[in-house]
Coordinates of C-alpha atoms and ligand atoms in Angstrom, one line a residue:
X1 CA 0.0 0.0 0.0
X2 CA 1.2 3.5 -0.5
X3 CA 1.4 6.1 2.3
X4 CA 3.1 8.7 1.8
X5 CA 2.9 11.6 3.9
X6 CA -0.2 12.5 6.6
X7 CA -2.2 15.5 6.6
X8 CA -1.0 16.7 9.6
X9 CA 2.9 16.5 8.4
X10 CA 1.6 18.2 4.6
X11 CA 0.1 21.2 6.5
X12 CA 2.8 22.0 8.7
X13 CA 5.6 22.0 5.7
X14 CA 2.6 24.1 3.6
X15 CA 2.6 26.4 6.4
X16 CA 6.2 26.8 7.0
X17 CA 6.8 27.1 3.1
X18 CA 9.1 24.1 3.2
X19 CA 6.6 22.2 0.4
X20 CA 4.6 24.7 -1.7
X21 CA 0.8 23.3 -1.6
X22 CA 0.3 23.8 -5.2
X23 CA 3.4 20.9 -5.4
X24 CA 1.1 18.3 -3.1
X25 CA -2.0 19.1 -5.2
X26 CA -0.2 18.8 -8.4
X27 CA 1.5 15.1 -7.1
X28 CA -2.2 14.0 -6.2
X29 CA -3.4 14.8 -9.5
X30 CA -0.5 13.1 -10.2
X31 CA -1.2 9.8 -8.7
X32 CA -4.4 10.0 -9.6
X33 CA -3.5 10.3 -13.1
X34 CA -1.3 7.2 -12.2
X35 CA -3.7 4.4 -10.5
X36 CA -7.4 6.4 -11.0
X37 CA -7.8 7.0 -14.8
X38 CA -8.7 5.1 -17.8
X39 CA -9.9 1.5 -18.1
X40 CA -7.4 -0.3 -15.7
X41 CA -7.8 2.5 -13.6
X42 CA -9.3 2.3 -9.5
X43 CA -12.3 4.7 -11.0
X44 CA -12.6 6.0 -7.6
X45 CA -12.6 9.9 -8.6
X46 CA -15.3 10.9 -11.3
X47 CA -15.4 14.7 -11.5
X48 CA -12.1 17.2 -10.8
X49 CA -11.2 20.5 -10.6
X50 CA -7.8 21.2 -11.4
X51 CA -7.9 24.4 -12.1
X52 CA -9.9 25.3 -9.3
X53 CA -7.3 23.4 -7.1
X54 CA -4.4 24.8 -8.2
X55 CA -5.8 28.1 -7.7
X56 CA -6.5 27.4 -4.2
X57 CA -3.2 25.7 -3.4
X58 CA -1.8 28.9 -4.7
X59 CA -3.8 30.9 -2.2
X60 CA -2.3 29.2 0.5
X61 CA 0.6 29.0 -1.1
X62 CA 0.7 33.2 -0.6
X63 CA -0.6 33.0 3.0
X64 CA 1.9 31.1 3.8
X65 CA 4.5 33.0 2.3
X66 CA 3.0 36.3 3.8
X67 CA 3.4 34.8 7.6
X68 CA -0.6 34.0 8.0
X69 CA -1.7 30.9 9.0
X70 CA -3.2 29.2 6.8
X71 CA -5.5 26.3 8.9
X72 CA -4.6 22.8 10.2
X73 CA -5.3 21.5 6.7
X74 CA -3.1 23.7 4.7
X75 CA -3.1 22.8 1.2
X76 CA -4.3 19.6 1.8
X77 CA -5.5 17.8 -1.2
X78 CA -9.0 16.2 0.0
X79 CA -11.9 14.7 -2.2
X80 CA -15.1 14.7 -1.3
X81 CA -18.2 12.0 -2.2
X82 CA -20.5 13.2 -4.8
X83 CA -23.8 13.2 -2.9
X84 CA -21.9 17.0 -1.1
X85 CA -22.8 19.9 -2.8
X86 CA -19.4 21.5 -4.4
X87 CA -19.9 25.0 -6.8
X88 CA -17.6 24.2 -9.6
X89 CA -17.9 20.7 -10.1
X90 CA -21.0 18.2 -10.3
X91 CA -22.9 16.5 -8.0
X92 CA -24.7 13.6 -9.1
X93 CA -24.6 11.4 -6.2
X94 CA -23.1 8.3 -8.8
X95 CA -26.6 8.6 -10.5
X96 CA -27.8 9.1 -14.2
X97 CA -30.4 11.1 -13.1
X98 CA -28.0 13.9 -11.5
X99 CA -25.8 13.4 -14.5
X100 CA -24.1 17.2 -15.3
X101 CA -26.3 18.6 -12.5
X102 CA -24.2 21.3 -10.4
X103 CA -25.2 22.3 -7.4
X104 CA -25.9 26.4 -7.2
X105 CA -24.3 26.3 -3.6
X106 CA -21.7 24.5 -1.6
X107 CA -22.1 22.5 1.0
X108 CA -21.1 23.7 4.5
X109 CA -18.4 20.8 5.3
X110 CA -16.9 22.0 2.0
X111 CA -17.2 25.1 3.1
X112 CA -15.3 24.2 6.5
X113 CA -12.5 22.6 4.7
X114 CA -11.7 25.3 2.7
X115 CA -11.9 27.5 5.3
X116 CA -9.3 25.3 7.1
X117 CA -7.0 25.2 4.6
X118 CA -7.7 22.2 2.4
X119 CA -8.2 21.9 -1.1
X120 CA -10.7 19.5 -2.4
X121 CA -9.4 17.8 -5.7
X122 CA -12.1 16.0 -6.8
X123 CA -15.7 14.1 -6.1
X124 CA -15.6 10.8 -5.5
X125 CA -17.4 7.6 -6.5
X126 CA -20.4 6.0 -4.7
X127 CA -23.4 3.6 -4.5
X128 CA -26.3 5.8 -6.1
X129 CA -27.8 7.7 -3.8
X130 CA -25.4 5.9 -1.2
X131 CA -27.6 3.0 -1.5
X132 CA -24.8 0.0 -1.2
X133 CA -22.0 -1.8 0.5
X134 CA -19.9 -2.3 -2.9
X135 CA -20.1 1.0 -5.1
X136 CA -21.0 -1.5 -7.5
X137 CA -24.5 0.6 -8.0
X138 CA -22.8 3.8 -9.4
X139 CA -24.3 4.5 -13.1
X140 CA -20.5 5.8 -13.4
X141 CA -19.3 1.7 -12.9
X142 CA -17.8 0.4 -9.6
X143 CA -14.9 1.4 -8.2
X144 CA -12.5 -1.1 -7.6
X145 CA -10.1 -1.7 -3.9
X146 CA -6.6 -0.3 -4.4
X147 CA -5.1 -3.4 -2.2
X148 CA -7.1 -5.9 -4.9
X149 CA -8.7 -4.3 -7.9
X150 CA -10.9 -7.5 -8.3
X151 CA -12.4 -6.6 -5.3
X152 CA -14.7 -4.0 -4.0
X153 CA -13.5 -0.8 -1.8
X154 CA -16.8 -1.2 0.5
X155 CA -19.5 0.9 0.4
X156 CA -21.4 3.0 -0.6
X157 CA -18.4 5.8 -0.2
X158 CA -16.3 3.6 -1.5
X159 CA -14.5 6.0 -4.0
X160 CA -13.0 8.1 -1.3
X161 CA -11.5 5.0 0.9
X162 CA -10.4 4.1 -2.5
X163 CA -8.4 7.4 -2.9
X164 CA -7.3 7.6 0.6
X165 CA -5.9 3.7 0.4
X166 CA -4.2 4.6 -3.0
X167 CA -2.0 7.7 -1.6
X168 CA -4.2 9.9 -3.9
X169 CA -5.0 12.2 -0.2
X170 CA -4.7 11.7 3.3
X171 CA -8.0 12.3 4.1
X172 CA -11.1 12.4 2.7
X173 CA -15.4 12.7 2.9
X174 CA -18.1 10.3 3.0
X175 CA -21.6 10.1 4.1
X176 CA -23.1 7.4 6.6
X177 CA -26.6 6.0 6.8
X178 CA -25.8 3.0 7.5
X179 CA -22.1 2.0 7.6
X180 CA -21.2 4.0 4.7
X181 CA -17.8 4.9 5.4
X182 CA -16.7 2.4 8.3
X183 CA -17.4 -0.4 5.8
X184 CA -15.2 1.0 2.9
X185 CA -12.5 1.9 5.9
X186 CA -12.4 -1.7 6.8
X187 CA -11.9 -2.9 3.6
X188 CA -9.4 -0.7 2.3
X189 CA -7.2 -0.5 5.9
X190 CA -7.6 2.7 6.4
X191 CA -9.8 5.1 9.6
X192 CA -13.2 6.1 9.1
X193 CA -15.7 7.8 11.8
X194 CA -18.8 8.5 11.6
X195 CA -19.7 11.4 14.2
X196 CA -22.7 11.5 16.5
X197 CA -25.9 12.1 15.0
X198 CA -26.0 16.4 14.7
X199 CA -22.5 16.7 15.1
X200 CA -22.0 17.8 11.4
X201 CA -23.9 20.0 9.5
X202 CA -25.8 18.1 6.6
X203 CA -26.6 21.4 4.7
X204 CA -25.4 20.3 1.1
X205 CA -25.2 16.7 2.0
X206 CA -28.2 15.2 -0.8
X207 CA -30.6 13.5 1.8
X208 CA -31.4 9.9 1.7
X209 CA -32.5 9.0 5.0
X210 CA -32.8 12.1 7.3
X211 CA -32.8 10.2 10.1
X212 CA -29.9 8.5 10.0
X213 CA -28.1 10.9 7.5
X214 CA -24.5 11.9 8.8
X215 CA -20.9 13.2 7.1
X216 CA -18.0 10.9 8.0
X217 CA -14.5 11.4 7.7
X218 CA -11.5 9.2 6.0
X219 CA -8.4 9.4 6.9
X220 CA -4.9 8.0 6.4
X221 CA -4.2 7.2 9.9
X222 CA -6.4 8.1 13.3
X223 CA -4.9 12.0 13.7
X224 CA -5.8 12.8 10.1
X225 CA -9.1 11.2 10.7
X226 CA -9.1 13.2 14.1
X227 CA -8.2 16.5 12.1
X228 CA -10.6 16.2 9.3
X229 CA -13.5 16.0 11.9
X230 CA -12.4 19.2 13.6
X231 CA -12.3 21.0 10.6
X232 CA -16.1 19.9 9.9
X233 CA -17.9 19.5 13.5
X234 CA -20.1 21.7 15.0
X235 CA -23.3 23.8 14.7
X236 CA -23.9 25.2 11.1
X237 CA -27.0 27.8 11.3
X238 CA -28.2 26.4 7.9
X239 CA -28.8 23.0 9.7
X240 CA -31.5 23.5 12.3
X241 CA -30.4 19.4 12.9
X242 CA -27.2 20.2 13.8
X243 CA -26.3 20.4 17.6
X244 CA -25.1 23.2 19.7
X245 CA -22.4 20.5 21.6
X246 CA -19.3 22.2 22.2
X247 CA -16.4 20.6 19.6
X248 CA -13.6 19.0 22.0
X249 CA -9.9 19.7 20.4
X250 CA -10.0 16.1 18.6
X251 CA -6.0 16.2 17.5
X252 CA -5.1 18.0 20.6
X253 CA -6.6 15.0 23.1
X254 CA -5.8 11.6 20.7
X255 CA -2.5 10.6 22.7
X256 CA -4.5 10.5 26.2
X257 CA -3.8 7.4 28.1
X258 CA -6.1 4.6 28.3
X259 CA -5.8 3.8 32.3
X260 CA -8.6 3.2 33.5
X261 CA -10.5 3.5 30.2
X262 CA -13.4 0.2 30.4
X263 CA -14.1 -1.2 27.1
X264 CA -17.2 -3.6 26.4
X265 CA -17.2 -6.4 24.1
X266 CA -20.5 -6.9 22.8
X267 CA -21.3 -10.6 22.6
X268 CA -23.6 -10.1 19.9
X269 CA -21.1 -8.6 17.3
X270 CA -18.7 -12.2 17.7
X271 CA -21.3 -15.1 16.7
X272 CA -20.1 -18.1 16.8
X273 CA -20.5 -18.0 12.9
X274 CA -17.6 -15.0 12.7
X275 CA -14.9 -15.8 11.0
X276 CA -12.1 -16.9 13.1
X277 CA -9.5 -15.0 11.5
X278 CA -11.5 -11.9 12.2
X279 CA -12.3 -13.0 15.6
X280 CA -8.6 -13.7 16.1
X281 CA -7.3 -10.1 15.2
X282 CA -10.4 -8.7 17.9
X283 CA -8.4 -10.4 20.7
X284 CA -5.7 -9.2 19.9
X285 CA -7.0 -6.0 19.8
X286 CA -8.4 -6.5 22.8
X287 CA -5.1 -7.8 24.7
X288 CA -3.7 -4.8 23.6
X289 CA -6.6 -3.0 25.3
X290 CA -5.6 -4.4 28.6
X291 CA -1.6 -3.7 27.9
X292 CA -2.7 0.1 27.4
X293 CA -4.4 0.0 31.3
X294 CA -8.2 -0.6 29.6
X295 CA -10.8 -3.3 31.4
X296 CA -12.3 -5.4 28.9
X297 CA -15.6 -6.5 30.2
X298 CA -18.1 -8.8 28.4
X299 CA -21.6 -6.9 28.0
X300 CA -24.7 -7.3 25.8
X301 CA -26.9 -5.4 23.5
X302 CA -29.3 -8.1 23.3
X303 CA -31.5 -6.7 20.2
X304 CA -28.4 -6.1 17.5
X305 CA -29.6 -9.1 15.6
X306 CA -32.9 -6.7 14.8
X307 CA -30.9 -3.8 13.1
X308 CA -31.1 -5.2 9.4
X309 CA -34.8 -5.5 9.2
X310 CA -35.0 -1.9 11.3
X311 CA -32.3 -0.3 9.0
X312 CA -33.5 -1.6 5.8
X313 CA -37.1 -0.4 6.8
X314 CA -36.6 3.3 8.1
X315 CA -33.9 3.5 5.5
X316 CA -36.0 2.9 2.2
X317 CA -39.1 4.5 3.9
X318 CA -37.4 7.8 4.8
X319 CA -35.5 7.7 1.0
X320 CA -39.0 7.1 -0.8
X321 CA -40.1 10.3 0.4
X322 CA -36.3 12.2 -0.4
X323 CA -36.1 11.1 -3.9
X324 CA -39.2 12.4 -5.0
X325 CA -38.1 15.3 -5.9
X326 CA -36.0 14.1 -8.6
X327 CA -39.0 14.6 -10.9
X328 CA -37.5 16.1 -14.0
X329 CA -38.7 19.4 -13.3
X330 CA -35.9 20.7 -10.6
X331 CA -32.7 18.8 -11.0
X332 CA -30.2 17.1 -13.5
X333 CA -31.8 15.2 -16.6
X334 CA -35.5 15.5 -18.4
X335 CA -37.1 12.7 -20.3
X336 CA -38.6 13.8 -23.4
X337 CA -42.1 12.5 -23.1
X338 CA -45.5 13.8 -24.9
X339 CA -47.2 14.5 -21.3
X340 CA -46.4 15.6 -17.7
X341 CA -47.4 11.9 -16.1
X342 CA -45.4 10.2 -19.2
X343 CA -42.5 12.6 -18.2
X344 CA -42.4 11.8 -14.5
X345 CA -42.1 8.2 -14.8
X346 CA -39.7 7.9 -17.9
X347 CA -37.1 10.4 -16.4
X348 CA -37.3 8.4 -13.0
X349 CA -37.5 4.6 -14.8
X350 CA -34.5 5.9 -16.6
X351 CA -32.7 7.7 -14.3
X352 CA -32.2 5.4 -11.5
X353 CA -31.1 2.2 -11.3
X354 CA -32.1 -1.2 -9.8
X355 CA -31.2 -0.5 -6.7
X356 CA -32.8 2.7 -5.9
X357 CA -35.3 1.9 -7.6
X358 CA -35.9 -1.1 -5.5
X359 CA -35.1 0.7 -2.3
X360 CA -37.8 3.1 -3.3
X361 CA -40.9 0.6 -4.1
X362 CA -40.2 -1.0 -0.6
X363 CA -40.3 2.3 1.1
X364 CA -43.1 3.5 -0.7
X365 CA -44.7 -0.2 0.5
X366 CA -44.2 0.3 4.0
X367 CA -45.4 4.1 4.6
X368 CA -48.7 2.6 2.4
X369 CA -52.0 3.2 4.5
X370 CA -52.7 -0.4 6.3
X371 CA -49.3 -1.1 6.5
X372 CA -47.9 1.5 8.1
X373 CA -48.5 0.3 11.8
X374 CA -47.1 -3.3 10.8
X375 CA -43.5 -1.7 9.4
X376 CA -42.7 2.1 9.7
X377 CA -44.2 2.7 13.0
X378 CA -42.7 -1.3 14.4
X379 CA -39.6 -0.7 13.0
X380 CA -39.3 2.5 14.9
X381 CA -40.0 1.0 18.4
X382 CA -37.3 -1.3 17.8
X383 CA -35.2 1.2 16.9
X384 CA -35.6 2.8 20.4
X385 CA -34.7 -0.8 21.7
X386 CA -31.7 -1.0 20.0
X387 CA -30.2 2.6 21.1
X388 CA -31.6 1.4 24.3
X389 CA -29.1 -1.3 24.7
X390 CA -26.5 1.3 23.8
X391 CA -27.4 3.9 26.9
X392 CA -28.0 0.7 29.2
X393 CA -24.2 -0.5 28.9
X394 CA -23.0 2.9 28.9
X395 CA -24.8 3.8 32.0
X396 CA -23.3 0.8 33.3
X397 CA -20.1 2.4 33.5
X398 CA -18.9 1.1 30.2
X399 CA -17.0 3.8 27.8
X400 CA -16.1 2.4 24.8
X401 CA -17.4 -0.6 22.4
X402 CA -15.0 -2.7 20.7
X403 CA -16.1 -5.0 18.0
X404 CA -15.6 -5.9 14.3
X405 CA -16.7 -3.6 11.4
X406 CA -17.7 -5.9 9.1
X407 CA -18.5 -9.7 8.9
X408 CA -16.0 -10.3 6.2
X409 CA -13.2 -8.6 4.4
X410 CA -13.2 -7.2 0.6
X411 CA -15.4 -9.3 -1.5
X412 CA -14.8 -9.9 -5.5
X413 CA -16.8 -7.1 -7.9
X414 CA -19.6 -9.2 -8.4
X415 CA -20.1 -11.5 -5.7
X416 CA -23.1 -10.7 -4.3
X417 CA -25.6 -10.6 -6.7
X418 CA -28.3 -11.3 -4.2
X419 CA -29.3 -7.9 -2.1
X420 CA -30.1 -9.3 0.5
X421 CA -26.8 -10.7 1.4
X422 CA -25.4 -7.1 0.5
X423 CA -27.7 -5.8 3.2
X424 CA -25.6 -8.2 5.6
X425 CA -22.5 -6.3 4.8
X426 CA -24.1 -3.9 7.6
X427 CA -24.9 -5.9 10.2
X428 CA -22.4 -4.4 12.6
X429 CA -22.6 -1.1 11.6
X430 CA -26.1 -0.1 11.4
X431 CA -27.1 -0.1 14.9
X432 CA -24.7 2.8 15.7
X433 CA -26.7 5.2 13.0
X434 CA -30.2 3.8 14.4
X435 CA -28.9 4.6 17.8
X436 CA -27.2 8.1 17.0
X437 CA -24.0 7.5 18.7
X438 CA -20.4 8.1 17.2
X439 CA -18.3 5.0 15.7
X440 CA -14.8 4.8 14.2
X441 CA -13.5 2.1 12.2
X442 CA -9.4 1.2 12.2
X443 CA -7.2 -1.2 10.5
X444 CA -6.3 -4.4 12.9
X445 CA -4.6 -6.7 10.2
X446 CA -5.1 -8.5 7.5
X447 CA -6.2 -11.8 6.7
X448 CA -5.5 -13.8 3.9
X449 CA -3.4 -10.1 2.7
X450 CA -6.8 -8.4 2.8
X451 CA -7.7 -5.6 5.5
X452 CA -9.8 -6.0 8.8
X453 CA -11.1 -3.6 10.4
X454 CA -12.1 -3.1 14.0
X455 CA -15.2 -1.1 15.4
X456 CA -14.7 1.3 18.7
X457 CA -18.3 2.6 19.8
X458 CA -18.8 5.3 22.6
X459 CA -21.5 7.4 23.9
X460 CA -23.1 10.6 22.2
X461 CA -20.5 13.1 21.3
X462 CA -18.0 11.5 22.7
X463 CA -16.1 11.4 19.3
X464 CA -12.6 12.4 21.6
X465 CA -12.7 9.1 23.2
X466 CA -13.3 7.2 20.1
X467 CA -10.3 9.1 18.4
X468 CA -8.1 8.2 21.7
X469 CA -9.0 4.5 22.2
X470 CA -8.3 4.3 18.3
X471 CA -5.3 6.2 18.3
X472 CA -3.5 4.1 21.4
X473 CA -4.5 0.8 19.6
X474 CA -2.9 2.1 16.0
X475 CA 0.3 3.1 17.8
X476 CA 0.7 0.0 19.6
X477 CA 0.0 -2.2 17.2
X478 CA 2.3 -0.4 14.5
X479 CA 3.2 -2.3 11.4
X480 CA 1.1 -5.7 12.5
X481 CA -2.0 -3.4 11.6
X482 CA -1.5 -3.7 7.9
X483 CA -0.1 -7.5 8.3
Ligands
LIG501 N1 -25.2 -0.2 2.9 C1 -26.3 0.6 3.5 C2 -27.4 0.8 2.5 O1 -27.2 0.3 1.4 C3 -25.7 1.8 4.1 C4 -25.5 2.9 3.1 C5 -25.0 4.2 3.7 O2 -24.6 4.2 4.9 N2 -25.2 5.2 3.0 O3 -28.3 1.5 2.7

């Protein structure tokens, strides 16, 4: 895998005018150019700006030469996923029915990052409508895992875990509904955190499931994650769903100690049908808590086996009502059609794919009159059982979660054919969105030379302790993470 330098080390030389950032950006459009493009090509970036970009690394490029600070992401190359609104290049959310649509406003984590320094390079690949564990369901083609291009990067933002794995940037955006951007983290051995529920402002972020609906970061290693957050956290007056929380210093607080620190281990999330290998790199993850001063204690969250039917209920129902407004009148493409009806359903039939399409029949099914009661409204009381079981073990005194992210590594493009085994891809990630709480996703080995990732869970807004759990384990386990 390539590394290459963190975000954290790139800012300070941009700042210090050691490295100018208009060299960084043009050596990611570099790589890029390298493992991204044409037909052999990751296909993990689908629209770019380098004009823009090099404009803006020259910006800081002059701030930096004038004394001023220029942020803690100083000419940091960064993409972003193409469901967040960007002004000068498109946002079609890996759709054909977005296809050349660009947004008339940005955006407010774009807006963050820029403000912080960075300099977003490109939009990235994704499941339609971030409907996916694969990015297999992009109209734009899948996007394919730097460590194994026969295999998937995850999904559904799997084009900017592909770009972060690849050297292309350190760090990078998804979105998460649920599992989006741990998943892809897992299987392309790299961080990914997905912040409390209102931590980040979701202005410019193309709704799917509002509920659920929340940025995440990539990054490199767990500070670059922990600096991309900063950049983006916090209230945003143009997001009445964003919270007031006070942002802790996220890069400042990752090297805390873990003494003390008790960590649950959720019987749920190892079945005795987990893979061993996977299992095996948990415990060792785990021994490694206890090294660190951490008490592992068993605990249960008795209704996780629930969260598929809950997610993939509340999910489609909540998107069935988004999408509607991709009628043909407001955004992207028009059918040509002899009347308003004909329109309608041609520039939706055509216009999204199976998937979507799928996702929004179902939804459309279960917020029908008579049924209703049996699924929206049920699937919401078991929602409030599952983030039950989350407030129960941390009012128990537990601080921290620590479980698998995914119930297998990278699969082969093509492998699951059936959705209903994609859906499983989510298993252990979907109960943090139901429940609202922050989760982070590491690299803790490999097996067979593919990438496992481990899961640490914590309370609401507790996003520092996530970052410092995460951040002991990657420095003690060193090189045996990627091995
Ligand atoms: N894989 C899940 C789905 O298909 C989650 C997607 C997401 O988090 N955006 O809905």
């Amino acid at each position: 895998m390539m590394s290459g330098p963190s975000a954290a080390e790139l800012a300070r030389q941009h700042a210090a005018g050691t490295t100018p950032a208009t060299k960084s950006v043009e050596q990611a459009f570099a790589r890029a150019a390298e493992v991204d493009a044409g037909p052999g090509g990751l296909n993990a970036i689908l629209w770019d700006d380098r004009e823009a970009a090099l404009g803006a690394a020259a910006r800081v490029a002059d701030l930096a030469r004038q004394g001023h600070q220029p942020g803690p992401l100083a000419g940091v190359p960064v993409v972003v996923k193409d469901n967040i609104a960007t002004l000068t290049m498109p946002t079609t959310c890996g759709s054909r029915i977005l296809e050349g649509y660009v947004s008339p406003y940005e955006a407010t984590v774009v807006t963050r990052l820029r403000t912080a320094g960075a300099i977003v390079i490109g939009k990235t690949n994704m499941d339609e409508f971030a409907m996916g564990s694969s990015t297999e369901n992009s109209a734009y083609g899948p996007a394919k895992n730097p460590l194994d291009p026969t295999r998937v990067p995850g999904g559904s933002s799997g084009g900017s875990a592909a770009c972060v794995a690849a050297g292309i940037v350190p760090v990078a955006l998804g979105s998460e509904t649920g599992g989006s951007v741990r998943q892809p983290a897992a299987f392309c051995g790299i961080v990914g955190v997905k912040p409390t529920y209102g931590r980040v402002s979701r202005y410019g972020l193309v709704a799917f499931a509002s509920s659920l609906d929340q940025v995440g970061v990539f990054g490199r290693s767990v500070e670059d994650a922990a600096i991309g957050l900063g950049a983006i956290a916090g209230r945003d007056r143009y997001d009445s769903t964003s919270a007031d929380a006070a942002v802790d210093d996220y890069a400042a607080t990752v090297s805390e100690t873990l003494k003390g620190v008790v960590i649950g281990r959720p019987r749920e999330y190892f079945p005795d049908s987990l893979d061993a290998r996977i299992r095996e790199r948990c415990d060792a993850a785990f021994d490694t808590f206890r090294q660190l001063g951490a008490t592992v204690r068993d605990v249960s969250l008795p209704h996780t086996d629930l969260a598929i039917p809950t997610y993939y209920i509340i999910a489609p129902a909540e998107a069935s009502s988004n999408l509607a407004r991709f009628d043909g009148v407001r955004y992207g493409v028009r059918a040509k059609a002899a009347t308003l009806r004909e329109m309608y359903a041609d520039t939706r039939s055509h216009g999204f794919g199976r998937e979507v399409t799928r996702r929004i029949l179902l939804g459309t099914y279960v917020l029908s009159a008579g049924y209703y009661d049996a699924y929206y409204r049920k699937a919401q009381e078991v929602r409030a059982l599952i983030a039950d079981d989350f407030q129960k073990v941390f009012d128990s005194g537990v601080d921290m979660l620590f479980t698998p992210t995914a119930p297998t590594t990278a699969f082969p493009i093509g492998a699951k054919s059936d959705p209903y085994e994609m859906y499983l891809s989510d298993i252990f990630t979907a109960t943090a969105n139901l429940a609202g709480i922050p989760a982070l996703s590491l690299p803790i080995g490999r097996v067979d030379g593919l990438p496992v990732g481990g899961q640490v869970m914590a309370r609401h807004f507790a996003e520092a302790a996530l970052f410092r759990a995460a951040f002991a384990l990657e420095l003690a386990l060193g090189e045996a993470a990627h091995r």
